[in-house]
């Protein structure tokens, strides 16, 4: 057997995804919390950062830092190249047609606000904005504000008891009055993956604009905006293993052209006189003021990191984590899962009879396990399930089967303590 | 106020037979988190029942992840303030018991003189429960102190 052939065979026999090796890329994970090894299961709130992200920002500040697009000196050129290079990485990651379709924002929340406040100016009384009952407040409140300003009406797609969009409800609500469909790709509480591609096609057929909240989708699977054919898409860097303080609004060029600017100031203008100001071209029209440059660089590094991973292998690993959690949940008496959709990412919301979510969170923390408890910025969804809040374990690809087991061992311990 | 309710207030063991000193002493003997939390949860279970009819917005303590209610009764004759607290979360209820041991059945002046932060600091457990976690411990304390000021 030749050397090459041996190498191929060994390669094929390696487990498809070596999670222990991946964990070494995330320095924060190797620590003790309350005397126990940290088990970080709050990735839905914010994910941890690989060393390459941390180092990219460090390098940027050590070698290239200056303001962007101001010209005149070498550092400024480098900073601009880094910054625009990161924009190009986002374009490629989403498979957008042009990099001017990528607008930097503070995060998902700001991205949605840019669109909602812009569209509020053209919405008419009686126009309808369609959202779902599982939206994060970031995809509810900006639309409520737009509705209030314009006289438009917010319509809500109801859910079934598994936490999926109620079958047929979307089609019933969609009408010639629908001007915008604003829908989450993945629910932050339930993990439900919505059939956004089909919904977008239907919404487009009646001429509505479409916005996808991809904050919880991109950490788990790739999204191609051209395939999806959405008009707008929003996400946050910090949930995608990048730094806080930056996010993205993707918009089709013609949709962004038609949208009025969000904030006024430097960078977003073409020419300012006291008589009249004209807007800069895309994407700068939406980027008033000095942007988060180092953060853009960091996000670019996060995307490089993700691109180098085998995402199908990751998806399989994550689905295995989810399956294990769902299986173990059955063995905990009084534990109820909230959100049991057929298609879901590894997010497990639950309640345990006799225990308040905040008790669960505090007592897990004592055992080194970080989860989130509360309403998860989705109060209407809490009302739907008639709970004050849930406890939520949200997994990332660097979580292990052992950590899933530790979570459930810890939950059983809590039950013994309290009940 | 009915006689029955008055009896609930005045019969509260916390601040009477269950004192802060006793709690702090027991606490100092417990050396792992499990025992400490189990003890706090147990304290919460000893709280007198909270009247269902008083679970209204007026008595609600805001700023907690769990639901917390707080009512008081000022006894003109003795000049003492009696308190009842309720929560749907066990740990918060246990913390409420600690608060009551320190504050209940005291005159407003005595109550306001209590170094509650000092007590919390002596209980390692409570130091771990940061105010940002929304357990409402600080809101509870502020509300009680506010009530006491009204009777000064
Ligand atoms: C589905 C969803 N949309 C929007 C947001 C808001 O993201 P950010 O706070 O980063 O703007 C979140 C964050 O929790 C989310 O989960």
XYZ file of C-alpha atoms and ligand atoms in Angstrom:
587
model
C 0.000 0.000 0.000
C 1.387 3.423 -0.872
C 1.823 6.174 1.650
C -0.936 8.192 0.043
C -3.457 5.379 0.269
C -2.692 4.786 3.946
C -3.182 8.441 4.642
C -6.566 8.400 2.942
C -7.771 5.428 4.936
C -6.719 6.897 8.272
C -8.397 10.176 7.335
C -11.631 8.391 6.635
C -11.466 6.602 9.970
C -11.015 9.746 12.018
C -14.240 10.750 13.670
C -15.828 13.323 11.382
C -15.742 16.046 13.988
C -13.179 16.201 16.767
C -14.890 18.349 19.367
C -12.004 18.223 21.858
C -9.707 19.712 19.248
C -12.266 22.416 18.435
C -12.532 23.332 22.116
C -8.865 24.214 22.174
C -9.676 27.085 19.821
C -11.911 28.679 22.492
C -9.707 29.748 25.407
C -12.622 30.814 27.618
C -13.987 27.271 27.812
C -10.992 25.936 29.727
C -11.861 27.423 33.100
C -13.548 26.578 36.350
C -16.681 28.324 37.533
C -17.707 27.863 41.157
C -15.078 25.158 41.444
C -16.372 23.139 38.486
C -15.310 23.000 34.858
C -17.368 25.554 32.959
C -20.229 24.108 30.923
C -21.348 26.950 28.701
C -24.869 26.355 27.425
C -25.950 29.943 26.872
C -24.791 30.214 23.291
C -28.144 31.548 22.118
C -27.551 34.666 24.196
C -23.950 35.099 23.074
C -21.432 32.618 21.726
C -17.769 32.314 22.712
C -14.967 33.503 20.456
C -12.181 31.449 18.915
C -8.631 32.615 19.486
C -8.350 33.674 15.837
C -11.094 36.264 16.378
C -9.484 37.626 19.524
C -6.105 37.769 17.818
C -7.422 39.429 14.674
C -8.702 42.365 16.716
C -5.507 42.496 18.690
C -3.449 42.541 15.475
C -5.675 45.226 13.976
C -5.086 47.543 16.935
C -1.390 46.749 17.082
C -0.635 47.347 13.425
C -3.389 48.921 11.320
C -5.649 51.083 13.465
C -6.857 54.364 11.932
C -10.158 55.783 10.773
C -11.561 54.370 7.556
C -12.329 55.990 4.199
C -10.454 59.164 5.119
C -7.453 58.629 2.843
C -4.209 60.551 3.143
C -2.077 57.983 4.966
C -0.962 54.375 4.990
C -2.632 53.232 8.205
C -5.909 54.682 6.992
C -5.553 52.665 3.813
C -4.823 49.491 5.747
C -7.712 49.997 8.119
C -10.004 50.623 5.175
C -8.748 47.500 3.425
C -9.317 45.426 6.593
C -12.768 46.901 7.083
C -13.940 46.527 3.489
C -12.290 43.115 3.349
C -14.531 42.061 6.233
C -17.566 43.335 4.345
C -16.550 41.216 1.385
C -16.244 38.189 3.688
C -19.817 38.746 4.879
C -20.977 39.078 1.276
C -19.356 35.762 0.391
C -20.676 34.108 3.572
C -24.261 35.049 2.708
C -23.689 34.712 -1.041
C -25.014 38.227 -1.618
C -24.548 39.602 -5.131
C -22.566 42.702 -4.179
C -20.740 43.899 -1.106
C -22.703 47.178 -1.136
C -25.673 45.041 -0.096
C -23.955 44.455 3.265
C -24.669 47.216 5.796
C -22.865 47.271 9.132
C -25.101 47.769 12.144
C -24.721 47.301 15.899
C -26.534 43.995 15.630
C -29.778 42.331 14.661
C -31.826 44.806 16.659
C -30.428 47.830 14.886
C -30.626 46.113 11.494
C -34.359 45.507 11.925
C -34.843 49.064 13.161
C -33.133 50.438 10.044
C -35.671 48.639 7.857
C -38.747 49.192 10.038
C -38.175 52.895 10.573
C -37.430 53.381 6.893
C -40.497 51.532 5.711
C -42.674 53.335 8.258
C -42.373 56.392 6.024
C -44.082 54.684 3.093
C -46.577 52.431 4.886
C -50.228 53.488 4.620
C -53.082 53.114 7.106
C -54.542 49.640 6.713
C -51.346 48.128 5.300
C -50.360 44.964 7.122
C -47.070 43.819 8.636
C -46.895 40.089 9.195
C -44.775 38.619 11.998
C -45.041 35.355 13.929
C -45.931 34.623 17.545
C -42.395 33.319 18.191
C -40.494 36.522 17.373
C -37.842 38.053 19.591
C -38.877 41.531 20.778
C -36.306 42.874 18.278
C -38.598 41.696 15.495
C -41.806 42.901 17.154
C -41.265 46.283 18.746
C -39.717 48.089 15.730
C -42.720 46.970 13.665
C -45.155 48.095 16.346
C -43.474 51.478 16.271
C -43.681 51.563 12.469
C -47.352 50.577 12.660
C -48.056 53.310 15.179
C -46.396 55.931 13.026
C -48.043 54.904 9.772
C -51.423 53.492 10.761
C -50.407 50.061 9.466
C -51.581 46.954 11.321
C -49.432 44.227 12.868
C -50.702 40.692 12.111
C -49.394 37.653 13.934
C -49.003 34.131 12.579
C -50.162 31.761 15.352
C -48.320 28.633 16.543
C -49.202 25.063 17.297
C -48.475 23.415 20.644
C -45.133 22.087 19.411
C -43.976 25.618 18.740
C -44.221 25.532 14.966
C -46.122 27.983 12.789
C -49.710 26.782 12.743
C -50.264 24.973 9.496
C -52.157 27.031 6.943
C -52.286 30.156 9.127
C -49.670 32.070 7.161
C -51.493 31.489 3.874
C -54.754 32.686 5.460
C -53.183 35.870 6.823
C -51.299 36.726 3.643
C -53.293 39.131 1.486
C -52.946 42.049 -0.882
C -52.830 44.256 2.237
C -49.636 42.509 3.420
C -46.726 44.837 2.745
C -44.038 43.175 4.856
C -43.337 39.692 6.106
C -40.807 39.889 8.966
C -40.042 36.428 10.239
C -37.422 34.707 12.321
C -35.559 31.888 10.607
C -34.975 30.150 13.945
C -36.712 30.810 17.267
C -34.315 31.764 20.064
C -36.555 30.086 22.660
C -37.835 27.015 20.842
C -35.122 26.341 18.300
C -37.828 25.884 15.656
C -36.581 26.314 12.091
C -39.267 28.044 10.050
C -39.855 27.259 6.370
C -38.819 30.781 5.428
C -37.883 29.999 1.837
C -41.393 28.837 0.954
C -42.939 31.695 2.922
C -40.802 34.266 1.130
C -41.823 32.874 -2.253
C -45.491 33.198 -1.299
C -45.044 36.687 0.112
C -43.182 37.813 -2.985
C -45.931 36.454 -5.212
C -48.303 39.032 -3.743
C -45.693 41.797 -3.828
C -44.786 42.013 -0.129
C -41.293 42.835 1.127
C -39.573 40.197 3.245
C -37.159 40.385 6.171
C -35.522 37.392 7.803
C -34.158 37.512 11.356
C -31.235 35.116 11.008
C -29.693 35.811 14.441
C -30.245 32.237 15.637
C -29.922 30.526 12.280
C -26.384 31.387 11.130
C -24.684 29.947 14.235
C -26.097 26.569 13.181
C -26.273 26.459 9.396
C -25.303 28.431 6.313
C -27.776 30.715 4.613
C -27.691 31.751 0.959
C -29.617 34.999 0.559
C -29.997 34.548 -3.190
C -31.547 31.128 -2.740
C -33.717 32.412 0.057
C -34.622 35.404 -2.118
C -35.400 37.581 0.911
C -35.254 41.364 0.546
C -33.604 41.888 3.934
C -31.788 39.696 6.420
C -30.361 40.595 9.831
C -27.837 38.958 12.138
C -25.520 39.697 15.075
C -21.809 38.973 15.121
C -21.697 38.075 18.814
C -24.000 35.090 18.386
C -21.870 33.939 15.444
C -18.623 33.575 17.402
C -17.579 37.144 16.536
C -17.254 40.248 18.741
C -20.127 42.246 20.253
C -21.067 45.675 18.928
C -21.454 44.739 15.286
C -24.014 43.044 13.111
C -25.268 43.058 9.591
C -28.227 44.155 7.573
C -28.254 42.504 4.199
C -30.613 44.081 1.670
C -31.103 43.653 -2.030
C -29.514 46.696 -3.652
C -32.796 48.016 -5.063
C -34.560 47.614 -1.701
C -31.780 49.437 0.125
C -31.763 52.177 -2.531
C -35.463 52.728 -1.938
C -35.065 52.886 1.858
C -34.431 56.313 3.439
C -31.329 56.679 5.635
C -31.602 55.744 9.301
C -29.271 58.225 10.974
C -27.645 61.399 9.726
C -24.037 62.421 10.197
C -20.602 61.907 8.744
C -19.762 59.161 6.261
C -23.372 58.753 5.066
C -23.445 61.937 2.994
C -22.392 62.800 -0.530
C -22.531 66.573 -0.130
C -23.761 68.745 2.709
C -24.889 72.345 2.399
C -27.253 74.112 4.743
C -29.776 74.189 1.916
C -29.708 70.483 1.125
C -27.767 67.314 1.842
C -27.489 64.445 -0.595
C -26.895 60.885 0.516
C -23.831 58.846 -0.091
C -24.174 55.664 -2.155
C -24.715 52.199 -0.712
C -23.642 50.903 1.724
C -22.431 54.173 3.274
C -25.851 55.810 3.170
C -26.740 53.664 6.210
C -23.435 53.949 8.038
C -23.379 57.347 9.725
C -20.347 58.062 11.874
C -17.162 56.115 12.501
C -18.040 52.426 12.356
C -16.940 49.536 14.592
C -13.794 48.779 12.614
C -11.975 46.303 14.854
C -15.269 44.489 15.376
C -15.772 44.171 11.623
C -12.287 42.673 11.408
C -13.197 40.286 14.239
C -16.395 39.218 12.524
C -14.418 38.619 9.334
C -12.101 36.336 11.309
C -15.098 34.494 12.782
C -16.414 33.825 9.284
C -12.972 32.585 8.181
C -13.043 30.263 11.165
C -16.510 28.939 10.331
C -15.629 28.513 6.664
C -12.666 26.350 7.603
C -14.909 24.012 9.592
C -16.870 21.198 8.053
C -20.334 22.657 8.552
C -22.289 19.501 7.603
C -20.243 17.563 10.187
C -21.034 20.276 12.728
C -24.724 20.080 11.999
C -24.652 16.352 12.573
C -22.755 16.815 15.849
C -25.251 19.448 16.996
C -28.236 17.288 16.085
C -26.700 14.481 18.124
C -26.415 16.823 21.108
C -30.065 17.749 20.673
C -31.186 14.124 20.405
C -29.290 13.191 23.547
C -30.808 16.116 25.460
C -34.312 15.225 24.304
C -33.769 11.625 25.322
C -32.411 12.484 28.774
C -35.228 14.971 29.339
C -37.704 12.095 29.301
C -35.976 10.584 32.314
C -36.413 13.654 34.515
C -39.782 13.434 36.259
C -41.818 16.616 35.924
C -39.652 18.036 33.150
C -41.483 19.444 30.149
C -39.800 20.556 26.964
C -41.146 23.729 25.412
C -40.647 23.619 21.683
C -40.631 20.198 20.104
C -40.693 21.139 16.454
C -39.713 18.575 13.878
C -37.040 20.867 12.443
C -34.991 22.519 15.126
C -31.516 23.645 16.109
C -29.986 22.437 19.405
C -31.914 24.706 21.746
C -33.775 23.132 24.649
C -36.257 25.220 26.599
C -37.892 23.531 29.521
C -39.783 23.821 32.744
C -39.676 21.502 35.723
C -42.723 21.129 37.929
C -42.247 22.749 41.312
C -39.178 24.717 40.261
C -39.002 28.291 39.073
C -36.644 28.847 36.105
C -34.614 31.274 38.223
C -34.055 28.536 40.849
C -32.851 26.217 38.112
C -30.491 28.867 36.716
C -28.972 29.718 40.101
C -28.479 26.104 41.144
C -26.985 25.110 37.787
C -24.577 28.026 38.025
C -23.370 26.634 41.340
C -22.411 23.534 39.396
C -20.528 25.486 36.739
C -23.323 25.257 34.178
C -24.417 28.434 32.390
C -27.913 28.526 30.934
C -30.393 31.332 30.474
C -33.637 31.735 32.348
C -36.482 34.182 31.946
C -38.636 35.406 29.111
C -35.803 35.494 26.551
C -37.127 38.765 25.082
C -40.104 36.846 23.760
C -42.922 37.706 26.159
C -45.737 36.964 23.691
C -44.294 33.483 23.289
C -44.213 33.014 27.079
C -47.879 34.013 27.169
C -48.647 31.496 24.446
C -47.129 28.672 26.482
C -48.587 30.155 29.707
C -45.230 30.191 31.514
C -43.558 33.087 33.365
C -40.314 32.104 31.678
C -38.319 29.052 30.748
C -34.911 27.648 31.439
C -33.009 27.382 28.168
C -29.924 25.396 27.299
C -28.609 26.458 23.902
C -25.755 24.467 22.427
C -22.924 25.328 20.068
C -20.661 23.025 18.085
C -18.018 23.149 20.817
C -20.362 21.551 23.329
C -19.949 17.860 24.030
C -22.124 14.856 24.766
C -20.550 14.794 28.238
C -21.753 18.341 28.832
C -25.287 17.354 27.883
C -25.061 14.561 30.421
C -23.638 16.903 33.063
C -26.613 19.205 32.552
C -29.064 16.429 33.264
C -27.105 15.017 36.189
C -27.105 18.537 37.649
C -30.848 18.917 37.054
C -31.532 15.674 38.890
C -29.412 16.870 41.775
C -31.452 20.078 41.924
C -34.654 18.073 41.990
C -33.383 16.009 44.882
C -32.443 19.188 46.731
C -35.682 21.049 46.233
C -38.517 18.626 45.847
C -57.772 43.964 58.381
C -59.296 40.761 59.706
C -58.200 39.192 63.005
C -57.054 36.233 60.998
C -54.693 38.343 58.898
C -53.361 40.129 61.927
C -52.608 36.771 63.486
C -50.661 35.787 60.361
C -48.531 38.920 60.607
C -47.945 38.815 64.323
C -47.418 35.062 64.369
C -44.529 35.211 61.856
C -41.583 33.389 63.430
C -39.025 35.310 61.394
C -37.623 38.181 63.377
C -39.146 36.617 66.495
C -38.019 33.091 67.335
C -35.956 32.832 64.145
C -33.267 35.488 64.361
C -30.586 36.740 62.012
C -27.891 35.653 64.474
C -29.199 32.139 64.479
C -29.320 32.042 60.678
C -25.790 33.421 60.373
C -24.488 30.925 62.872
C -26.079 27.942 61.169
C -24.793 29.267 57.889
C -21.224 29.395 59.106
C -21.319 25.662 59.788
C -22.410 24.767 56.270
C -19.481 24.378 54.000
C -20.714 23.464 50.574
C -23.079 25.175 48.228
C -25.585 22.354 48.342
C -26.063 22.540 52.094
C -26.236 26.317 52.009
C -28.842 26.476 49.294
C -30.795 23.623 50.848
C -30.836 25.583 54.108
C -31.998 28.798 52.450
C -34.707 26.924 50.545
C -35.796 25.346 53.840
C -36.030 28.751 55.491
C -38.314 29.843 52.663
C -40.568 26.878 53.262
C -41.048 28.021 56.870
C -42.538 31.376 55.860
C -46.152 31.837 56.924
C -48.713 31.530 54.128
C -49.329 34.676 52.131
C -52.973 35.672 51.648
C -54.034 34.912 48.052
C -56.190 38.045 48.028
C -53.093 40.195 48.502
C -51.380 38.964 45.357
C -52.229 42.142 43.514
C -50.297 44.716 41.533
C -50.176 47.124 44.489
C -48.139 44.619 46.507
C -45.975 43.417 43.665
C -42.214 43.893 43.927
C -40.864 44.837 40.523
C -37.416 43.997 39.250
C -37.486 40.273 39.970
C -37.401 37.429 37.475
C -39.806 35.590 39.748
C -43.033 36.984 41.111
C -42.615 38.615 44.508
C -45.286 40.170 46.739
C -44.766 42.106 49.917
C -47.306 43.420 52.439
C -46.987 44.975 55.855
C -49.005 45.788 58.918
C -48.070 48.582 61.306
C -49.261 47.894 64.831
C -50.092 51.254 66.445
C -50.004 49.853 69.972
C -46.537 48.287 69.893
C -45.192 50.650 67.202
C -43.851 47.597 65.347
C -43.952 46.767 61.669
C -44.924 43.277 60.566
C -44.123 41.969 57.114
C -45.139 39.115 54.844
C -43.349 38.206 51.634
C -44.201 35.648 48.980
C -42.426 34.422 45.860
C -42.967 31.652 43.345
C -39.223 30.909 43.270
C -37.753 28.875 46.124
C -34.418 30.622 46.412
C -36.029 34.049 46.337
C -38.446 32.892 49.021
C -35.498 31.740 51.090
C -33.804 35.101 50.640
C -37.061 36.739 51.676
C -36.920 34.708 54.879
C -33.448 36.097 55.581
C -34.752 39.616 54.939
C -37.677 39.013 57.271
C -35.487 37.636 60.044
C -33.622 40.941 59.910
C -36.567 43.298 59.470
C -39.744 41.783 60.832
C -41.398 42.822 64.100
C -39.193 45.861 64.623
C -40.062 49.508 64.999
C -39.433 51.489 61.809
C -36.448 53.159 63.458
C -34.941 49.813 64.478
C -35.602 48.436 61.019
C -33.861 51.314 59.268
C -30.839 50.865 61.528
C -30.309 47.254 60.392
C -27.134 46.780 58.344
C -28.731 44.461 55.829
C -25.801 44.642 53.384
C -23.538 43.529 56.205
C -25.757 40.519 56.813
C -25.755 39.635 53.121
C -21.993 39.901 53.006
C -21.629 37.506 55.910
C -23.677 34.997 53.967
C -21.300 33.950 51.256
C -24.214 32.612 49.290
C -25.866 35.947 48.925
C -22.687 37.567 47.762
C -22.849 35.138 44.863
C -26.319 36.226 43.918
C -25.619 39.404 42.065
C -28.270 42.102 41.889
C -28.149 42.004 38.087
C -29.483 38.490 38.110
C -32.890 39.866 38.750
C -33.695 37.967 41.922
C -35.039 41.203 43.288
C -33.309 40.997 46.647
C -32.346 44.660 46.504
C -35.832 45.681 45.318
C -37.349 43.799 48.238
C -35.083 45.562 50.717
C -35.740 48.990 49.201
C -39.468 48.453 49.352
C -39.383 47.435 53.018
C -37.170 50.395 53.924
C -39.521 52.698 52.013
C -42.459 51.396 54.024
C -40.583 51.917 57.269
C -39.783 55.518 56.371
C -43.504 56.213 55.942
C -44.095 55.214 59.546
C -41.204 57.180 61.034
C -34.006 35.701 17.179
C -33.306 36.914 17.692
N -33.506 38.091 17.093
C -32.886 39.212 17.513
C -32.046 39.211 18.588
C -31.391 40.484 19.019
O -30.028 40.449 18.789
P -29.092 41.618 19.311
O -29.397 41.808 20.753
O -27.714 41.098 19.071
O -29.389 42.830 18.492
C -31.820 38.013 19.257
C -30.936 37.990 20.443
O -31.222 37.409 21.459
C -32.456 36.841 18.797
O -32.273 35.676 19.424
